[in-house]
mmCIF file of C-alpha atoms and ligand atoms in Angstrom:
data_model
loop_
_atom_site.group_PDB
_atom_site.id
_atom_site.type_symbol
_atom_site.label_atom_id
_atom_site.label_comp_id
_atom_site.label_asym_id
_atom_site.label_seq_id
_atom_site.Cartn_x
_atom_site.Cartn_y
_atom_site.Cartn_z
ATOM 1 C CA MET A 1 133.117 95.658 112.949
ATOM 2 C CA GLN A 2 134.600 92.246 112.186
ATOM 3 C CA LYS A 3 135.465 90.951 108.959
ATOM 4 C CA ILE A 4 132.580 89.606 106.997
ATOM 5 C CA ARG A 5 132.881 86.180 105.172
ATOM 6 C CA LYS A 6 129.808 84.988 103.033
ATOM 7 C CA SER A 7 130.337 81.686 104.650
ATOM 8 C CA MET A 8 129.265 83.206 107.901
ATOM 9 C CA ASN A 9 128.680 80.737 110.712
ATOM 10 C CA LYS A 10 125.901 81.353 113.256
ATOM 11 C CA LYS A 11 127.991 82.892 115.823
ATOM 12 C CA GLU A 12 129.328 85.514 113.298
ATOM 13 C CA ILE A 13 125.669 86.498 112.099
ATOM 14 C CA LEU A 14 124.616 86.546 115.758
ATOM 15 C CA ASP A 15 127.132 89.109 116.071
ATOM 16 C CA LEU A 16 126.054 91.233 113.416
ATOM 17 C CA LEU A 17 122.566 91.265 114.502
ATOM 18 C CA ASN A 18 123.747 92.151 117.949
ATOM 19 C CA CYS A 19 126.110 95.284 116.583
ATOM 20 C CA LYS A 20 123.962 98.098 117.909
ATOM 21 C CA ASN A 21 126.155 100.835 117.771
ATOM 22 C CA GLU A 22 127.391 100.440 114.334
ATOM 23 C CA PRO A 23 125.118 99.648 112.237
ATOM 24 C CA GLU A 24 126.138 102.065 109.365
ATOM 25 C CA ALA A 25 128.960 100.070 108.881
ATOM 26 C CA LEU A 26 126.952 97.003 108.385
ATOM 27 C CA TYR A 27 124.491 98.561 105.887
ATOM 28 C CA ALA A 28 127.331 100.334 103.725
ATOM 29 C CA LYS A 29 128.838 96.782 103.468
ATOM 30 C CA ALA A 30 125.363 95.292 102.592
ATOM 31 C CA ARG A 31 125.020 98.130 99.717
ATOM 32 C CA GLU A 32 128.581 97.279 98.388
ATOM 33 C CA VAL A 33 127.716 93.561 98.295
ATOM 34 C CA ARG A 34 124.352 94.154 96.505
ATOM 35 C CA ASN A 35 125.888 96.538 94.304
ATOM 36 C CA SER A 36 128.760 94.676 92.833
ATOM 37 C CA THR A 37 126.599 91.406 92.374
ATOM 38 C CA ILE A 38 123.356 92.570 91.386
ATOM 39 C CA GLY A 39 123.703 96.198 90.552
ATOM 40 C CA ASN A 40 121.850 99.067 92.134
ATOM 41 C CA TYR A 41 118.772 98.594 90.566
ATOM 42 C CA VAL A 42 115.222 98.567 92.474
ATOM 43 C CA TYR A 43 112.364 96.689 90.959
ATOM 44 C CA LEU A 44 108.906 97.676 91.397
ATOM 45 C CA ARG A 45 106.061 95.136 91.846
ATOM 46 C CA GLY A 46 102.428 96.678 91.841
ATOM 47 C CA LEU A 47 100.754 95.145 94.908
ATOM 48 C CA ILE A 48 96.984 94.230 94.390
ATOM 49 C CA GLU A 49 95.576 93.058 97.938
ATOM 50 C CA ILE A 50 92.828 91.120 95.976
ATOM 51 C CA SER A 51 91.046 89.783 98.887
ATOM 52 C CA ASP A 52 90.829 89.369 102.454
ATOM 53 C CA ILE A 53 88.764 86.185 102.990
ATOM 54 C CA CYS A 54 90.767 83.709 104.664
ATOM 55 C CA ARG A 55 90.511 80.233 105.789
ATOM 56 C CA LYS A 56 93.373 80.528 108.184
ATOM 57 C CA ASP A 57 93.219 81.781 111.854
ATOM 58 C CA CYS A 58 96.913 83.009 112.521
ATOM 59 C CA TYR A 59 97.194 84.664 116.091
ATOM 60 C CA TYR A 60 99.449 87.736 114.891
ATOM 61 C CA CYS A 61 97.008 88.271 111.989
ATOM 62 C CA GLY A 62 94.194 91.101 111.849
ATOM 63 C CA ILE A 63 92.252 89.213 108.641
ATOM 64 C CA ARG A 64 92.135 85.785 110.345
ATOM 65 C CA ARG A 65 88.952 83.855 109.908
ATOM 66 C CA SER A 66 87.686 84.530 113.433
ATOM 67 C CA ASN A 67 87.770 88.243 113.606
ATOM 68 C CA THR A 68 84.351 89.189 112.965
ATOM 69 C CA LYS A 69 85.510 92.899 112.817
ATOM 70 C CA ALA A 70 86.941 92.412 109.519
ATOM 71 C CA GLU A 71 85.283 93.872 106.540
ATOM 72 C CA ARG A 72 85.789 91.092 104.085
ATOM 73 C CA TYR A 73 85.911 92.107 100.197
ATOM 74 C CA THR A 74 87.314 90.388 96.871
ATOM 75 C CA VAL A 75 88.656 92.870 93.852
ATOM 76 C CA SER A 76 86.218 92.060 91.171
ATOM 77 C CA LYS A 77 88.500 90.239 88.012
ATOM 78 C CA GLU A 78 87.731 93.487 85.900
ATOM 79 C CA ASP A 79 89.155 95.438 88.386
ATOM 80 C CA ILE A 80 92.331 93.368 89.007
ATOM 81 C CA VAL A 81 92.774 92.885 85.173
ATOM 82 C CA ALA A 82 92.453 96.906 84.946
ATOM 83 C CA ILE A 83 95.011 97.302 87.480
ATOM 84 C CA ALA A 84 97.555 94.851 86.068
ATOM 85 C CA VAL A 85 97.159 96.683 82.767
ATOM 86 C CA THR A 86 98.128 100.081 84.478
ATOM 87 C CA ALA A 87 101.332 98.613 85.958
ATOM 88 C CA TRP A 88 102.242 97.171 82.695
ATOM 89 C CA GLU A 89 101.315 100.680 81.288
ATOM 90 C CA LYS A 90 103.590 102.429 83.576
ATOM 91 C CA GLU A 91 106.379 99.929 82.916
ATOM 92 C CA PHE A 92 106.703 97.769 86.267
ATOM 93 C CA GLY A 93 107.692 94.720 85.239
ATOM 94 C CA SER A 94 105.273 92.589 87.345
ATOM 95 C CA VAL A 95 102.204 92.784 89.788
ATOM 96 C CA VAL A 96 101.964 90.958 93.156
ATOM 97 C CA LEU A 97 98.571 89.218 93.501
ATOM 98 C CA GLN A 98 98.200 88.646 97.647
ATOM 99 C CA GLY A 99 95.275 87.577 99.589
ATOM 100 C CA GLY A 100 94.142 85.656 102.386
ATOM 101 C CA GLU A 101 93.982 81.852 101.872
ATOM 102 C CA ARG A 102 91.374 80.175 99.957
ATOM 103 C CA ASN A 103 91.535 76.455 98.416
ATOM 104 C CA ASP A 104 87.861 76.091 97.049
ATOM 105 C CA ASP A 105 87.612 74.905 93.593
ATOM 106 C CA GLU A 106 85.833 77.977 92.712
ATOM 107 C CA TYR A 107 88.662 80.309 93.972
ATOM 108 C CA VAL A 108 91.215 78.028 92.346
ATOM 109 C CA THR A 109 89.470 78.116 89.359
ATOM 110 C CA TRP A 110 88.855 82.170 89.398
ATOM 111 C CA ILE A 111 92.571 82.874 89.852
ATOM 112 C CA GLU A 112 93.638 80.778 86.782
ATOM 113 C CA ASP A 113 90.798 82.584 84.765
ATOM 114 C CA VAL A 114 92.238 86.224 86.354
ATOM 115 C CA LEU A 115 96.028 85.227 85.409
ATOM 116 C CA ARG A 116 95.109 84.389 81.831
ATOM 117 C CA SER A 117 93.123 87.566 81.243
ATOM 118 C CA ILE A 118 95.908 89.537 82.653
ATOM 119 C CA LYS A 119 98.584 87.681 80.466
ATOM 120 C CA GLU A 120 96.181 88.332 77.410
ATOM 121 C CA ALA A 121 95.747 91.929 78.189
ATOM 122 C CA THR A 122 99.098 92.728 78.616
ATOM 123 C CA ARG A 123 100.193 91.057 75.774
ATOM 124 C CA ASN A 124 102.211 88.117 77.746
ATOM 125 C CA GLU A 125 104.676 90.875 79.095
ATOM 126 C CA LEU A 126 103.855 91.636 82.549
ATOM 127 C CA GLY A 127 105.466 89.255 84.845
ATOM 128 C CA ILE A 128 103.073 87.589 87.785
ATOM 129 C CA THR A 129 103.780 86.839 91.618
ATOM 130 C CA LEU A 130 101.241 85.072 93.545
ATOM 131 C CA SER A 131 100.967 85.747 97.545
ATOM 132 C CA LEU A 132 98.054 83.171 97.980
ATOM 133 C CA GLY A 133 99.128 81.195 100.721
ATOM 134 C CA GLU A 134 99.339 77.056 101.164
ATOM 135 C CA GLN A 135 98.034 75.310 98.468
ATOM 136 C CA THR A 136 98.183 71.529 96.572
ATOM 137 C CA GLU A 137 100.857 70.697 94.180
ATOM 138 C CA ASP A 138 98.343 70.454 91.513
ATOM 139 C CA THR A 139 96.843 74.031 92.214
ATOM 140 C CA TYR A 140 100.410 75.570 92.261
ATOM 141 C CA LYS A 141 100.773 73.652 88.725
ATOM 142 C CA ARG A 142 97.730 75.211 87.363
ATOM 143 C CA TRP A 143 98.495 78.702 88.349
ATOM 144 C CA PHE A 144 101.830 78.478 86.871
ATOM 145 C CA ASP A 145 100.361 77.094 83.972
ATOM 146 C CA ALA A 146 98.167 79.935 83.705
ATOM 147 C CA GLY A 147 100.833 82.559 83.576
ATOM 148 C CA ALA A 148 102.002 83.075 87.152
ATOM 149 C CA HIS A 149 106.085 82.589 87.650
ATOM 150 C CA ARG A 150 106.918 83.552 90.976
ATOM 151 C CA TYR A 151 105.201 82.736 94.281
ATOM 152 C CA LEU A 152 105.480 84.427 97.771
ATOM 153 C CA LEU A 153 104.775 81.952 100.842
ATOM 154 C CA ARG A 154 106.785 83.141 104.244
ATOM 155 C CA ILE A 155 107.522 80.885 106.606
ATOM 156 C CA GLU A 156 107.028 83.176 109.504
ATOM 157 C CA THR A 157 109.487 81.577 111.454
ATOM 158 C CA SER A 158 111.896 78.621 110.859
ATOM 159 C CA ASN A 159 111.319 77.532 114.487
ATOM 160 C CA GLU A 160 108.786 74.804 114.602
ATOM 161 C CA THR A 161 108.437 75.451 118.361
ATOM 162 C CA LEU A 162 107.295 79.157 117.862
ATOM 163 C CA TYR A 163 105.450 78.554 114.941
ATOM 164 C CA ASN A 164 103.190 76.201 116.956
ATOM 165 C CA ARG A 165 102.910 78.965 119.562
ATOM 166 C CA LEU A 166 101.589 81.679 116.573
ATOM 167 C CA HIS A 167 99.361 79.139 115.266
ATOM 168 C CA PRO A 168 96.364 76.848 116.274
ATOM 169 C CA ASN A 169 97.165 73.464 116.942
ATOM 170 C CA ASP A 170 95.604 71.624 114.074
ATOM 171 C CA ASN A 171 96.124 70.304 110.924
ATOM 172 C CA VAL A 172 95.101 73.307 109.042
ATOM 173 C CA HIS A 173 97.991 75.261 110.647
ATOM 174 C CA SER A 174 101.092 72.634 110.335
ATOM 175 C CA PHE A 175 104.419 73.705 110.164
ATOM 176 C CA ALA A 176 105.414 70.676 108.112
ATOM 177 C CA THR A 177 102.453 71.342 105.389
ATOM 178 C CA ARG A 178 104.123 74.832 104.889
ATOM 179 C CA LEU A 179 107.836 73.523 104.609
ATOM 180 C CA GLU A 180 106.020 71.058 101.812
ATOM 181 C CA ALA A 181 104.393 73.854 100.102
ATOM 182 C CA LEU A 182 107.838 75.801 99.737
ATOM 183 C CA HIS A 183 109.155 72.675 98.148
ATOM 184 C CA ASN A 184 106.199 72.026 95.821
ATOM 185 C CA LEU A 185 106.787 75.487 94.618
ATOM 186 C CA GLN A 186 110.267 75.039 93.828
ATOM 187 C CA LYS A 187 109.232 71.701 92.257
ATOM 188 C CA VAL A 188 106.936 73.414 89.798
ATOM 189 C CA GLY A 189 109.270 75.796 88.781
ATOM 190 C CA TYR A 190 108.548 79.184 90.515
ATOM 191 C CA GLN A 191 110.780 81.741 91.429
ATOM 192 C CA THR A 192 110.214 81.250 94.933
ATOM 193 C CA GLY A 193 109.951 83.882 97.835
ATOM 194 C CA SER A 194 109.963 83.452 101.673
ATOM 195 C CA GLY A 195 110.300 85.206 104.936
ATOM 196 C CA VAL A 196 109.795 85.482 108.218
ATOM 197 C CA MET A 197 108.506 88.322 110.863
ATOM 198 C CA ILE A 198 110.926 89.882 113.297
ATOM 199 C CA GLY A 199 110.461 90.796 116.466
ATOM 200 C CA LEU A 200 107.680 88.307 117.466
ATOM 201 C CA PRO A 201 106.762 87.417 121.262
ATOM 202 C CA PHE A 202 108.966 84.336 122.495
ATOM 203 C CA GLN A 203 111.200 84.922 119.232
ATOM 204 C CA THR A 204 115.001 85.372 120.360
ATOM 205 C CA LEU A 205 118.009 86.527 118.020
ATOM 206 C CA ASP A 206 118.951 83.192 118.201
ATOM 207 C CA ASN A 207 115.695 82.290 116.138
ATOM 208 C CA LEU A 208 116.379 84.915 113.895
ATOM 209 C CA ALA A 209 119.962 83.895 112.860
ATOM 210 C CA ASP A 210 118.714 80.541 112.230
ATOM 211 C CA ASP A 211 115.742 82.206 110.078
ATOM 212 C CA LEU A 212 118.689 83.951 108.236
ATOM 213 C CA LEU A 213 120.366 80.032 107.694
ATOM 214 C CA PHE A 214 117.208 78.715 107.042
ATOM 215 C CA LEU A 215 116.537 81.132 104.027
ATOM 216 C CA ARG A 216 120.007 80.182 102.471
ATOM 217 C CA SER A 217 119.872 76.569 102.714
ATOM 218 C CA SER A 218 116.302 76.271 101.430
ATOM 219 C CA ASP A 219 117.490 77.951 98.280
ATOM 220 C CA ILE A 220 114.928 80.820 98.040
ATOM 221 C CA ASP A 221 115.080 83.342 95.395
ATOM 222 C CA MET A 222 113.340 86.325 97.094
ATOM 223 C CA VAL A 223 112.642 87.174 100.528
ATOM 224 C CA GLY A 224 110.308 89.789 102.241
ATOM 225 C CA MET A 225 110.522 90.300 106.089
ATOM 226 C CA GLY A 226 109.633 92.716 107.990
ATOM 227 C CA PRO A 227 108.671 93.706 111.733
ATOM 228 C CA TYR A 228 105.998 91.857 113.565
ATOM 229 C CA LEU A 229 103.670 94.670 114.599
ATOM 230 C CA GLU A 230 100.412 94.115 117.068
ATOM 231 C CA HIS A 231 96.919 94.065 115.964
ATOM 232 C CA GLU A 232 94.069 94.772 118.683
ATOM 233 C CA ASP A 233 91.541 92.371 117.321
ATOM 234 C CA THR A 234 93.890 89.312 117.497
ATOM 235 C CA PRO A 235 95.083 86.670 120.336
ATOM 236 C CA LEU A 236 98.287 87.908 120.188
ATOM 237 C CA TYR A 237 97.633 91.038 121.294
ATOM 238 C CA VAL A 238 98.028 90.209 124.903
ATOM 239 C CA CYS A 239 101.716 89.910 124.241
ATOM 240 C CA ARG A 240 101.896 93.513 123.693
ATOM 241 C CA ASN A 241 103.830 94.637 126.578
ATOM 242 C CA GLU A 242 106.571 92.096 126.132
ATOM 243 C CA LEU A 243 107.434 93.326 122.519
ATOM 244 C CA LEU A 244 110.800 95.331 122.011
ATOM 245 C CA SER A 245 109.964 98.984 120.935
ATOM 246 C CA LEU A 246 108.931 100.014 117.664
ATOM 247 C CA SER A 247 112.235 101.599 117.070
ATOM 248 C CA GLU A 248 114.124 98.206 118.265
ATOM 249 C CA ARG A 249 111.951 96.331 116.092
ATOM 250 C CA LEU A 250 112.850 98.435 112.781
ATOM 251 C CA GLN A 251 116.385 98.578 113.882
ATOM 252 C CA LEU A 252 116.713 94.939 114.008
ATOM 253 C CA SER A 253 114.771 94.698 110.953
ATOM 254 C CA LEU A 254 116.727 96.550 108.924
ATOM 255 C CA ARG A 255 119.784 94.400 110.556
ATOM 256 C CA MET A 256 118.540 90.846 109.405
ATOM 257 C CA ILE A 257 117.905 92.681 105.774
ATOM 258 C CA ALA A 258 121.761 93.777 105.492
ATOM 259 C CA VAL A 259 122.999 90.262 107.074
ATOM 260 C CA LEU A 260 120.971 88.417 104.754
ATOM 261 C CA ARG A 261 122.580 90.424 101.925
ATOM 262 C CA LEU A 262 125.871 89.430 102.738
ATOM 263 C CA LEU A 263 125.053 85.821 103.265
ATOM 264 C CA VAL A 264 123.051 85.424 99.829
ATOM 265 C CA PRO A 265 124.244 88.367 97.689
ATOM 266 C CA ASP A 266 122.267 87.380 94.625
ATOM 267 C CA LEU A 267 118.677 87.600 96.142
ATOM 268 C CA ASN A 268 115.882 89.657 95.570
ATOM 269 C CA ILE A 269 114.888 91.188 99.165
ATOM 270 C CA ALA A 270 111.951 93.624 99.362
ATOM 271 C CA SER A 271 111.819 96.580 101.468
ATOM 272 C CA THR A 272 108.275 95.561 103.036
ATOM 273 C CA THR A 273 105.318 97.801 103.888
ATOM 274 C CA ALA A 274 105.782 96.998 107.690
ATOM 275 C CA LEU A 275 109.113 98.749 107.721
ATOM 276 C CA GLN A 276 107.024 101.958 106.273
ATOM 277 C CA SER A 277 104.549 101.707 108.853
ATOM 278 C CA ILE A 278 107.312 102.007 111.682
ATOM 279 C CA ASP A 279 108.860 105.234 109.987
ATOM 280 C CA PRO A 280 107.538 106.840 107.134
ATOM 281 C CA GLN A 281 111.136 106.475 105.530
ATOM 282 C CA GLY A 282 111.228 102.541 106.343
ATOM 283 C CA ARG A 283 110.968 101.520 102.786
ATOM 284 C CA GLU A 284 114.061 103.830 101.788
ATOM 285 C CA LYS A 285 115.964 102.585 105.031
ATOM 286 C CA GLY A 286 115.507 99.294 103.821
ATOM 287 C CA LEU A 287 117.202 99.889 100.737
ATOM 288 C CA LEU A 288 119.967 101.637 102.310
ATOM 289 C CA ALA A 289 120.385 98.403 104.354
ATOM 290 C CA GLY A 290 120.659 96.259 101.087
ATOM 291 C CA ALA A 291 117.043 95.558 100.081
ATOM 292 C CA ASN A 292 116.314 96.087 95.898
ATOM 293 C CA VAL A 293 112.277 95.528 95.440
ATOM 294 C CA ILE A 294 109.508 97.983 96.337
ATOM 295 C CA MET A 295 105.983 97.072 96.028
ATOM 296 C CA PRO A 296 103.709 100.090 95.681
ATOM 297 C CA ASN A 297 100.218 99.364 96.597
ATOM 298 C CA MET A 298 98.148 99.696 93.961
ATOM 299 C CA THR A 299 95.079 98.118 95.689
ATOM 300 C CA PRO A 300 91.867 100.162 94.611
ATOM 301 C CA VAL A 301 91.937 103.146 97.451
ATOM 302 C CA ASN A 302 88.551 101.901 98.954
ATOM 303 C CA ASP A 303 89.933 98.343 99.983
ATOM 304 C CA ARG A 304 92.990 99.393 101.040
ATOM 305 C CA ARG A 305 91.756 99.946 104.684
ATOM 306 C CA LYS A 306 90.099 96.381 104.949
ATOM 307 C CA TYR A 307 93.361 94.740 103.908
ATOM 308 C CA ARG A 308 94.387 95.251 107.656
ATOM 309 C CA LEU A 309 97.167 92.726 108.559
ATOM 310 C CA TYR A 310 98.347 94.574 111.630
ATOM 311 C CA GLN A 311 97.620 97.830 113.283
ATOM 312 C CA ASN A 312 98.589 101.016 111.735
ATOM 313 C CA LYS A 313 99.094 99.958 108.143
ATOM 314 C CA PRO A 314 100.056 102.755 105.976
ATOM 315 C CA PHE A 315 97.156 102.844 103.598
ATOM 316 C CA SER A 316 97.953 106.234 101.575
ATOM 317 C CA GLU A 317 95.114 107.055 98.963
ATOM 318 C CA GLU A 318 97.940 108.036 96.921
ATOM 319 C CA SER A 319 97.272 107.162 93.086
ATOM 320 C CA THR A 320 100.102 104.982 90.996
ATOM 321 C CA ASP A 321 101.301 108.424 89.499
ATOM 322 C CA LYS A 322 102.170 110.256 92.716
ATOM 323 C CA GLN A 323 103.518 107.327 94.177
ATOM 324 C CA ILE A 324 106.072 106.670 91.478
ATOM 325 C CA GLY A 325 106.879 110.454 91.458
ATOM 326 C CA ILE A 326 107.622 110.241 95.116
ATOM 327 C CA LEU A 327 109.634 106.875 94.919
ATOM 328 C CA SER A 328 111.366 107.656 92.006
ATOM 329 C CA LYS A 329 113.266 110.647 93.665
ATOM 330 C CA ASN A 330 113.687 108.797 97.401
ATOM 331 C CA ILE A 331 115.127 105.596 95.330
ATOM 332 C CA THR A 332 117.455 108.241 93.369
ATOM 333 C CA ASP A 333 118.339 109.764 97.017
ATOM 334 C CA CYS A 334 119.108 106.235 98.102
ATOM 335 C CA GLY A 335 121.772 105.809 95.528
ATOM 336 C CA CYS A 336 119.766 103.524 93.488
ATOM 337 C CA ARG A 337 118.142 103.351 89.942
ATOM 338 C CA ILE A 338 114.665 102.584 89.279
ATOM 339 C CA ALA A 339 114.315 99.496 86.808
ATOM 340 C CA LEU A 340 111.556 99.709 84.433
ATOM 341 C CA ASN A 341 110.332 97.581 81.934
ATOM 342 C CA GLN A 342 111.816 94.152 83.212
ATOM 343 C CA TRP A 343 110.570 91.402 85.069
ATOM 344 C CA GLY A 344 113.429 91.820 87.484
ATOM 345 C CA ASP A 345 114.233 87.960 87.997
ATOM 346 C CA PRO A 346 116.584 87.037 90.678
ATOM 347 C CA GLN A 347 119.663 86.306 89.782
ATOM 348 C CA HIS A 348 119.425 83.914 92.274
ATOM 349 C CA PHE A 349 116.955 81.939 90.314
ATOM 350 C CA LYS A 350 119.250 82.181 87.340
ATOM 351 C CA ASN A 351 122.092 80.655 88.945
ATOM 352 C CA ARG A 352 120.430 78.182 90.923
ATOM 353 C CA ARG A 353 119.383 76.563 87.531
ATOM 354 C CA LYS A 354 122.937 76.677 85.774
HETATM 355 N N1 LIG B 401 102.598 91.827 111.649
HETATM 356 C C1 LIG B 401 103.288 91.829 110.412
HETATM 357 N N2 LIG B 401 103.535 90.715 109.318
HETATM 358 C C2 LIG B 401 102.000 90.391 109.440
HETATM 359 N N3 LIG B 401 101.537 89.531 108.518
HETATM 360 C C3 LIG B 401 100.331 89.094 109.115
HETATM 361 N N4 LIG B 401 100.266 89.567 110.204
HETATM 362 C C4 LIG B 401 101.310 90.532 110.675
HETATM 363 C C5 LIG B 401 101.325 91.173 111.491
HETATM 364 N N5 LIG B 401 100.671 91.179 112.988
HETATM 365 C C6 LIG B 401 102.531 88.855 107.469
HETATM 366 C C7 LIG B 401 102.943 87.845 107.614
HETATM 367 C C8 LIG B 401 101.988 87.201 105.904
HETATM 368 C C9 LIG B 401 101.987 88.281 105.052
HETATM 369 C C10 LIG B 401 101.125 88.301 104.009
HETATM 370 O O1 LIG B 401 101.845 89.574 106.415
HETATM 371 O O2 LIG B 401 104.300 87.161 107.401
HETATM 372 O O3 LIG B 401 102.890 85.991 105.567
#
């Protein structure tokens, strides 16, 4: 493998993304860089998919507004708080509240109330990450003041032309607004996460190299990226025969994780559910490629199958205890250690503030 430099340029990134024959050396290097920069701890975030009601109509996503087949649900405040308390008792550092995008007043106020209630029920100890889409700066501020300290908002692709092909051409789905939202999150003070989908129709390796450079230059603290997976009730399904094979999408996603770890060693990088839906060992493979965060699903079992962003999304009905049991073993097998009872702030955020 060629020599790896942190200040890699685009050509070097492309060569690494292309190194089909020897990814093992790349993964080993990524693990080494992770372990020597932030250690071999894996942080757990309890994922609660709080609602699949969404005002957006993204062409790739199963919970898009126009999908009349999606069964819409919202988890009650009481249930969200109870799950958060379980996560706290199990010594997860934090939870992620993820859901479709809604920006009506009632919802914004409800989230604020949910946040305060979680904080109160967990003696202010549990970290809270939100993943609730584009909101105004004022809403981000209100939710920050109510106790959220991290926010995930994927850019999906950093290429504006490709972005426009994946979203309706209107002012609800604007690349500029997405960029501005990311900027506002950083301004308000959130630890900010972003990420992209890998193996999208029309996407090139060149686009993916640009995505990695975008994540580095926008000073993101956390990244979640995973393979694009088709969904039969979405417009993008017509492109299903033009995609890379599932196994190629998995391999490419793992290479993206590894190269990003080399580019920005102090990031928190999640090993995502989408990896697991291609390969039951996908999340472990993500750790072996340099990721350091896993998000066990804590959504109420009845709702899990409804939060269907893409086809074949794994929705195990395993209890949190059973998931932790399996995960601890798998994490140790990957040469990592579970970090309990810690927020697990990205080192990048601390370095950014110095
Ligand atoms: N395949 C993979 N990921 C998807 N997401 C939405 N739809 C799909 C899909 N079909 C991802 C988007 C979004 C996140 C919550 O889920 O990146 O930001």
